């Protein structure tokens, strides 16, 4: 069986059967969104990043690891961007149901692990909820919902604190990464906008509450930004983008290696408890 592409949908059905039966057979499902990313980045930004980083990670893993990429989920849950043209958002219940239905079919084929490899910050919680439900429904299959930008320690040295914490959308990090990967998709605007930048917004958020993290206020983009950007893109560059790409690939390569070398999930789950 050729594994060069590591694509699930390049298999024939007998190849799927063989792949699923391998010890630790693992599928990775890229999740993104079709949503506004300011006046300078394309709608495809999140799924583009998920696919590109994942492809780079998978091609660096030993060929013997049984891991393949599912077709991307390019539409996501994006109500916070819906007042901007171009955003196509699915309901939370639909995304949840899709994860449960597709996941249950993969578990029934015999796959042992499913990673939800998500690059859209607005659906982190939703995919965690869906993953927990899928695991409860199909305990023999591990489900791992992760977010591209989370837990990547090397970002501390690459991004200023303010931008790392609050440059949440189409800011320095995303603009630079896209300049590094596909500059032809990046427009010439370099907005500085969002929570702390836009003097045109009359109401500032309550002190102590935050965009994300400990006490978040479930923002809609129009609360915070007229451009659709939360962050400061002025220093963005392809050079920084390359450094971010290297950091992301190295981080996820480590995590996928440790997953593929592990015995997770516990074997007794397949017999029921
Ligand atoms: Zn994004």
Tab-separated table of C-alpha atoms and ligand atoms in Angstrom:
chain	number	residue	atom	x	y	z
A	1	UNK	CA	0.000	0.000	0.000
A	2	UNK	CA	1.391	3.386	-0.897
A	3	UNK	CA	1.432	5.775	2.022
A	4	UNK	CA	3.307	8.548	0.325
A	5	UNK	CA	0.416	10.990	0.326
A	6	UNK	CA	-0.930	10.011	3.737
A	7	UNK	CA	-4.389	10.847	2.487
A	8	UNK	CA	-7.322	8.765	3.709
A	9	UNK	CA	-9.311	9.600	0.579
A	10	UNK	CA	-6.601	8.231	-1.714
A	11	UNK	CA	-7.209	4.750	-0.349
A	12	UNK	CA	-9.374	2.134	-2.005
A	13	UNK	CA	-11.741	0.325	0.334
A	14	UNK	CA	-9.474	-2.702	0.819
A	15	UNK	CA	-6.672	-0.293	1.718
A	16	UNK	CA	-8.903	1.382	4.292
A	17	UNK	CA	-9.608	-2.013	5.807
A	18	UNK	CA	-5.901	-2.772	6.040
A	19	UNK	CA	-5.037	0.686	7.377
A	20	UNK	CA	-7.698	0.596	10.071
A	21	UNK	CA	-6.543	-2.814	11.303
A	22	UNK	CA	-3.011	-1.635	12.040
A	23	UNK	CA	-1.944	-1.153	15.648
A	24	UNK	CA	-2.509	2.450	16.661
A	25	UNK	CA	-4.151	3.431	13.370
A	26	UNK	CA	-4.660	7.193	13.523
A	27	UNK	CA	-6.592	9.733	11.479
A	28	UNK	CA	-6.156	13.482	11.600
A	29	UNK	CA	-9.084	15.676	10.643
A	30	UNK	CA	-8.129	19.270	9.756
A	31	UNK	CA	-10.645	21.854	10.967
A	32	UNK	CA	-10.825	25.466	9.855
A	33	UNK	CA	-13.385	28.044	8.878
A	34	UNK	CA	-14.522	30.109	5.941
A	35	UNK	CA	-14.563	33.464	7.652
A	36	UNK	CA	-13.427	37.038	7.297
A	37	UNK	CA	-9.811	37.676	8.253
A	38	UNK	CA	-9.626	41.444	7.923
A	39	UNK	CA	-9.182	43.427	4.714
A	40	UNK	CA	-5.877	41.728	3.871
A	41	UNK	CA	-6.191	37.964	4.539
A	42	UNK	CA	-8.388	35.447	2.700
A	43	UNK	CA	-11.410	33.616	4.067
A	44	UNK	CA	-9.509	30.342	3.795
A	45	UNK	CA	-6.813	31.383	6.295
A	46	UNK	CA	-7.560	28.938	9.123
A	47	UNK	CA	-7.990	25.752	7.110
A	48	UNK	CA	-5.039	26.729	4.924
A	49	UNK	CA	-2.814	26.872	8.024
A	50	UNK	CA	-4.179	23.612	9.422
A	51	UNK	CA	-3.524	21.773	6.158
A	52	UNK	CA	-0.087	23.214	5.522
A	53	UNK	CA	1.269	22.637	9.017
A	54	UNK	CA	-0.252	19.188	9.193
A	55	UNK	CA	1.164	18.175	5.790
A	56	UNK	CA	4.639	19.303	6.879
A	57	UNK	CA	4.319	17.339	10.122
A	58	UNK	CA	3.048	14.160	8.468
A	59	UNK	CA	5.788	14.125	5.847
A	60	UNK	CA	8.407	14.299	8.620
A	61	UNK	CA	7.016	11.363	10.596
A	62	UNK	CA	8.557	7.922	10.052
A	63	UNK	CA	6.851	6.205	7.109
A	64	UNK	CA	6.007	3.237	9.325
A	65	UNK	CA	3.612	5.270	11.506
A	66	UNK	CA	-0.006	4.442	10.577
A	67	UNK	CA	-1.389	7.979	10.377
A	68	UNK	CA	-3.443	9.614	7.631
A	69	UNK	CA	-5.189	12.890	6.939
A	70	UNK	CA	-8.966	13.029	6.469
A	71	UNK	CA	-10.631	15.438	4.022
A	72	UNK	CA	-10.534	18.913	5.540
A	73	UNK	CA	-13.510	20.500	7.247
A	74	UNK	CA	-13.286	23.915	5.619
A	75	UNK	CA	-16.523	25.364	7.056
A	76	UNK	CA	-16.711	25.892	10.792
A	77	UNK	CA	-18.543	27.597	13.623
A	78	UNK	CA	-17.951	31.340	13.169
A	79	UNK	CA	-20.909	33.384	14.516
A	80	UNK	CA	-18.510	36.044	15.852
A	81	UNK	CA	-17.597	36.971	12.269
A	82	UNK	CA	-20.990	36.692	10.673
A	83	UNK	CA	-21.594	40.430	10.311
A	84	UNK	CA	-18.741	40.546	7.776
A	85	UNK	CA	-19.311	39.463	4.158
A	86	UNK	CA	-17.802	36.133	3.176
A	87	UNK	CA	-18.213	34.384	6.495
A	88	UNK	CA	-20.038	31.067	6.177
A	89	UNK	CA	-20.885	29.630	9.574
A	90	UNK	CA	-22.410	26.321	10.586
A	91	UNK	CA	-24.442	26.016	13.761
A	92	UNK	CA	-22.789	24.536	16.831
A	93	UNK	CA	-25.280	21.666	16.849
A	94	UNK	CA	-24.476	20.819	13.218
A	95	UNK	CA	-20.711	20.766	13.808
A	96	UNK	CA	-21.208	18.708	16.946
A	97	UNK	CA	-23.446	16.239	15.127
A	98	UNK	CA	-21.032	15.965	12.207
A	99	UNK	CA	-18.121	15.105	14.509
A	100	UNK	CA	-20.258	12.461	16.234
A	101	UNK	CA	-21.526	10.908	12.986
A	102	UNK	CA	-18.251	10.878	11.059
A	103	UNK	CA	-16.305	9.884	14.169
A	104	UNK	CA	-18.597	6.933	14.887
A	105	UNK	CA	-18.170	5.677	11.308
A	106	UNK	CA	-14.378	5.861	11.603
A	107	UNK	CA	-14.483	4.014	14.920
A	108	UNK	CA	-16.686	1.326	13.350
A	109	UNK	CA	-14.098	0.849	10.586
A	110	UNK	CA	-11.597	0.076	13.321
A	111	UNK	CA	-9.479	3.233	13.515
A	112	UNK	CA	-8.043	3.666	16.995
A	113	UNK	CA	-7.416	7.390	17.192
A	114	UNK	CA	-8.912	10.536	15.779
A	115	UNK	CA	-7.150	13.888	16.105
A	116	UNK	CA	-9.230	17.022	15.451
A	117	UNK	CA	-6.529	19.380	14.181
A	118	UNK	CA	-8.187	22.768	14.445
A	119	UNK	CA	-6.876	26.192	13.429
A	120	UNK	CA	-9.974	28.310	14.192
A	121	UNK	CA	-9.932	29.759	17.705
A	122	UNK	CA	-13.690	30.267	17.783
A	123	UNK	CA	-14.446	26.553	17.843
A	124	UNK	CA	-11.933	25.261	20.398
A	125	UNK	CA	-14.567	24.736	23.081
A	126	UNK	CA	-17.111	23.291	20.673
A	127	UNK	CA	-14.684	20.667	19.346
A	128	UNK	CA	-13.672	19.741	22.881
A	129	UNK	CA	-17.318	19.131	23.741
A	130	UNK	CA	-17.868	17.121	20.552
A	131	UNK	CA	-14.702	15.091	21.187
A	132	UNK	CA	-15.768	14.234	24.725
A	133	UNK	CA	-19.161	13.074	23.500
A	134	UNK	CA	-17.628	11.026	20.680
A	135	UNK	CA	-15.241	9.330	23.122
A	136	UNK	CA	-18.146	8.446	25.399
A	137	UNK	CA	-20.065	7.028	22.430
A	138	UNK	CA	-17.067	5.153	20.959
A	139	UNK	CA	-14.736	4.472	23.901
A	140	UNK	CA	-12.483	2.207	21.837
A	141	UNK	CA	-11.299	5.188	19.766
A	142	UNK	CA	-9.185	7.966	21.295
A	143	UNK	CA	-10.293	11.478	20.328
A	144	UNK	CA	-7.857	14.371	20.625
A	145	UNK	CA	-9.158	17.891	19.926
A	146	UNK	CA	-6.269	20.339	19.576
A	147	UNK	CA	-5.696	23.920	18.453
A	148	UNK	CA	-2.845	24.844	16.115
A	149	UNK	CA	-1.600	27.832	18.128
A	150	UNK	CA	-2.073	26.473	21.673
A	151	UNK	CA	0.797	25.329	23.845
A	152	UNK	CA	3.524	26.291	21.377
A	153	UNK	CA	6.198	27.571	23.788
A	154	UNK	CA	8.456	28.890	21.038
A	155	UNK	CA	5.856	31.564	20.210
A	156	UNK	CA	6.912	33.451	23.352
A	157	UNK	CA	10.216	34.367	21.759
A	158	UNK	CA	8.702	35.184	18.375
A	159	UNK	CA	5.683	37.335	19.252
A	160	UNK	CA	5.475	40.318	21.630
A	161	UNK	CA	3.366	39.604	24.743
A	162	UNK	CA	0.480	41.881	23.771
A	163	UNK	CA	0.179	40.368	20.339
A	164	UNK	CA	0.482	36.804	21.626
A	165	UNK	CA	-2.286	37.378	24.170
A	166	UNK	CA	-4.582	39.721	22.284
A	167	UNK	CA	-3.602	39.575	18.621
A	168	UNK	CA	-6.258	36.962	18.218
A	169	UNK	CA	-7.506	37.403	14.722
A	170	UNK	CA	-5.708	38.255	11.504
A	171	UNK	CA	-3.017	39.981	13.583
A	172	UNK	CA	0.766	39.761	13.523
A	173	UNK	CA	0.964	35.970	13.753
A	174	UNK	CA	-1.607	35.049	11.132
A	175	UNK	CA	-0.535	37.795	8.726
A	176	UNK	CA	3.113	36.794	8.970
A	177	UNK	CA	2.411	33.088	8.628
A	178	UNK	CA	0.370	33.723	5.482
A	179	UNK	CA	3.104	36.027	4.103
A	180	UNK	CA	5.533	33.147	4.605
A	181	UNK	CA	3.318	30.454	3.090
A	182	UNK	CA	1.368	32.209	0.349
A	183	UNK	CA	2.188	35.919	-0.072
A	184	UNK	CA	0.018	36.054	-3.190
A	185	UNK	CA	-3.021	35.649	-0.910
A	186	UNK	CA	-2.167	38.654	1.276
A	187	UNK	CA	-3.433	42.157	0.481
A	188	UNK	CA	-1.469	45.328	1.087
A	189	UNK	CA	-3.365	46.672	4.144
A	190	UNK	CA	-1.624	46.249	7.501
A	191	UNK	CA	-4.321	47.179	10.032
A	192	UNK	CA	-3.834	47.902	13.682
A	193	UNK	CA	-7.201	47.240	15.244
A	194	UNK	CA	-9.190	45.517	17.914
A	195	UNK	CA	-9.520	45.631	21.677
A	196	UNK	CA	-6.944	48.270	22.518
A	197	UNK	CA	-6.439	50.043	19.249
A	198	UNK	CA	-9.643	51.367	17.783
A	199	UNK	CA	-10.499	54.877	19.045
A	200	UNK	CA	-13.715	54.815	17.014
A	201	UNK	CA	-15.232	52.261	19.361
A	202	UNK	CA	-17.098	54.111	22.081
A	203	UNK	CA	-17.260	51.413	24.737
A	204	UNK	CA	-14.214	49.651	26.137
A	205	UNK	CA	-14.586	46.201	27.661
A	206	UNK	CA	-14.827	45.947	31.481
A	207	UNK	CA	-11.483	45.870	33.292
A	208	UNK	CA	-10.362	42.414	34.344
A	209	UNK	CA	-12.456	40.623	31.757
A	210	UNK	CA	-10.694	39.384	28.651
A	211	UNK	CA	-11.014	38.288	25.053
A	212	UNK	CA	-10.183	34.708	25.973
A	213	UNK	CA	-8.744	33.020	29.038
A	214	UNK	CA	-9.910	33.330	32.624
A	215	UNK	CA	-13.001	35.519	32.363
A	216	UNK	CA	-13.910	36.002	28.715
A	217	UNK	CA	-16.760	38.095	27.350
A	218	UNK	CA	-17.782	36.066	24.274
A	219	UNK	CA	-17.039	38.867	21.849
A	220	UNK	CA	-18.471	39.511	18.453
A	221	UNK	CA	-16.045	41.080	16.031
A	222	UNK	CA	-18.187	44.192	15.617
A	223	UNK	CA	-17.843	44.891	19.373
A	224	UNK	CA	-14.132	45.333	18.980
A	225	UNK	CA	-13.021	46.123	15.479
A	226	UNK	CA	-14.239	47.771	12.307
A	227	UNK	CA	-11.638	46.132	10.087
A	228	UNK	CA	-12.232	42.558	11.250
A	229	UNK	CA	-8.744	42.425	12.753
A	230	UNK	CA	-7.922	42.032	16.430
A	231	UNK	CA	-4.239	42.740	16.674
A	232	UNK	CA	-1.457	44.750	15.115
A	233	UNK	CA	-0.208	43.606	11.740
A	234	UNK	CA	2.235	46.442	11.047
A	235	UNK	CA	5.378	44.445	11.832
A	236	UNK	CA	4.321	41.341	9.957
A	237	UNK	CA	6.789	39.771	7.552
A	238	UNK	CA	7.496	36.613	5.618
A	239	UNK	CA	10.640	36.098	7.731
A	240	UNK	CA	8.592	36.013	10.919
A	241	UNK	CA	6.133	33.768	9.101
A	242	UNK	CA	8.864	31.235	8.347
A	243	UNK	CA	9.949	31.258	11.990
A	244	UNK	CA	6.359	30.731	13.113
A	245	UNK	CA	5.922	27.924	10.623
A	246	UNK	CA	9.080	26.201	11.865
A	247	UNK	CA	7.950	26.576	15.477
A	248	UNK	CA	4.484	25.181	14.761
A	249	UNK	CA	5.804	22.248	12.726
A	250	UNK	CA	8.425	21.360	15.369
A	251	UNK	CA	5.842	21.539	18.160
A	252	UNK	CA	3.259	19.354	16.431
A	253	UNK	CA	5.895	16.942	15.153
A	254	UNK	CA	6.832	16.270	18.778
A	255	UNK	CA	3.240	15.782	19.851
A	256	UNK	CA	2.395	13.481	16.940
A	257	UNK	CA	5.544	11.433	17.570
A	258	UNK	CA	4.624	10.971	21.195
A	259	UNK	CA	1.065	10.033	20.262
A	260	UNK	CA	2.170	7.516	17.633
A	261	UNK	CA	4.720	5.967	19.990
A	262	UNK	CA	2.156	5.645	22.781
A	263	UNK	CA	-0.339	2.873	23.454
A	264	UNK	CA	-3.179	5.354	23.927
A	265	UNK	CA	-6.110	4.671	24.269
A	266	UNK	CA	-6.115	1.997	26.981
A	267	UNK	CA	-6.746	-1.378	25.338
A	268	UNK	CA	-9.393	-2.483	27.826
A	269	UNK	CA	-11.764	0.113	26.373
A	270	UNK	CA	-12.216	-2.028	23.264
A	271	UNK	CA	-13.747	-4.840	25.296
A	272	UNK	CA	-15.940	-2.539	27.313
A	273	UNK	CA	-15.655	-2.216	31.063
B	1	LIG	ZN1	-7.763	32.725	11.812
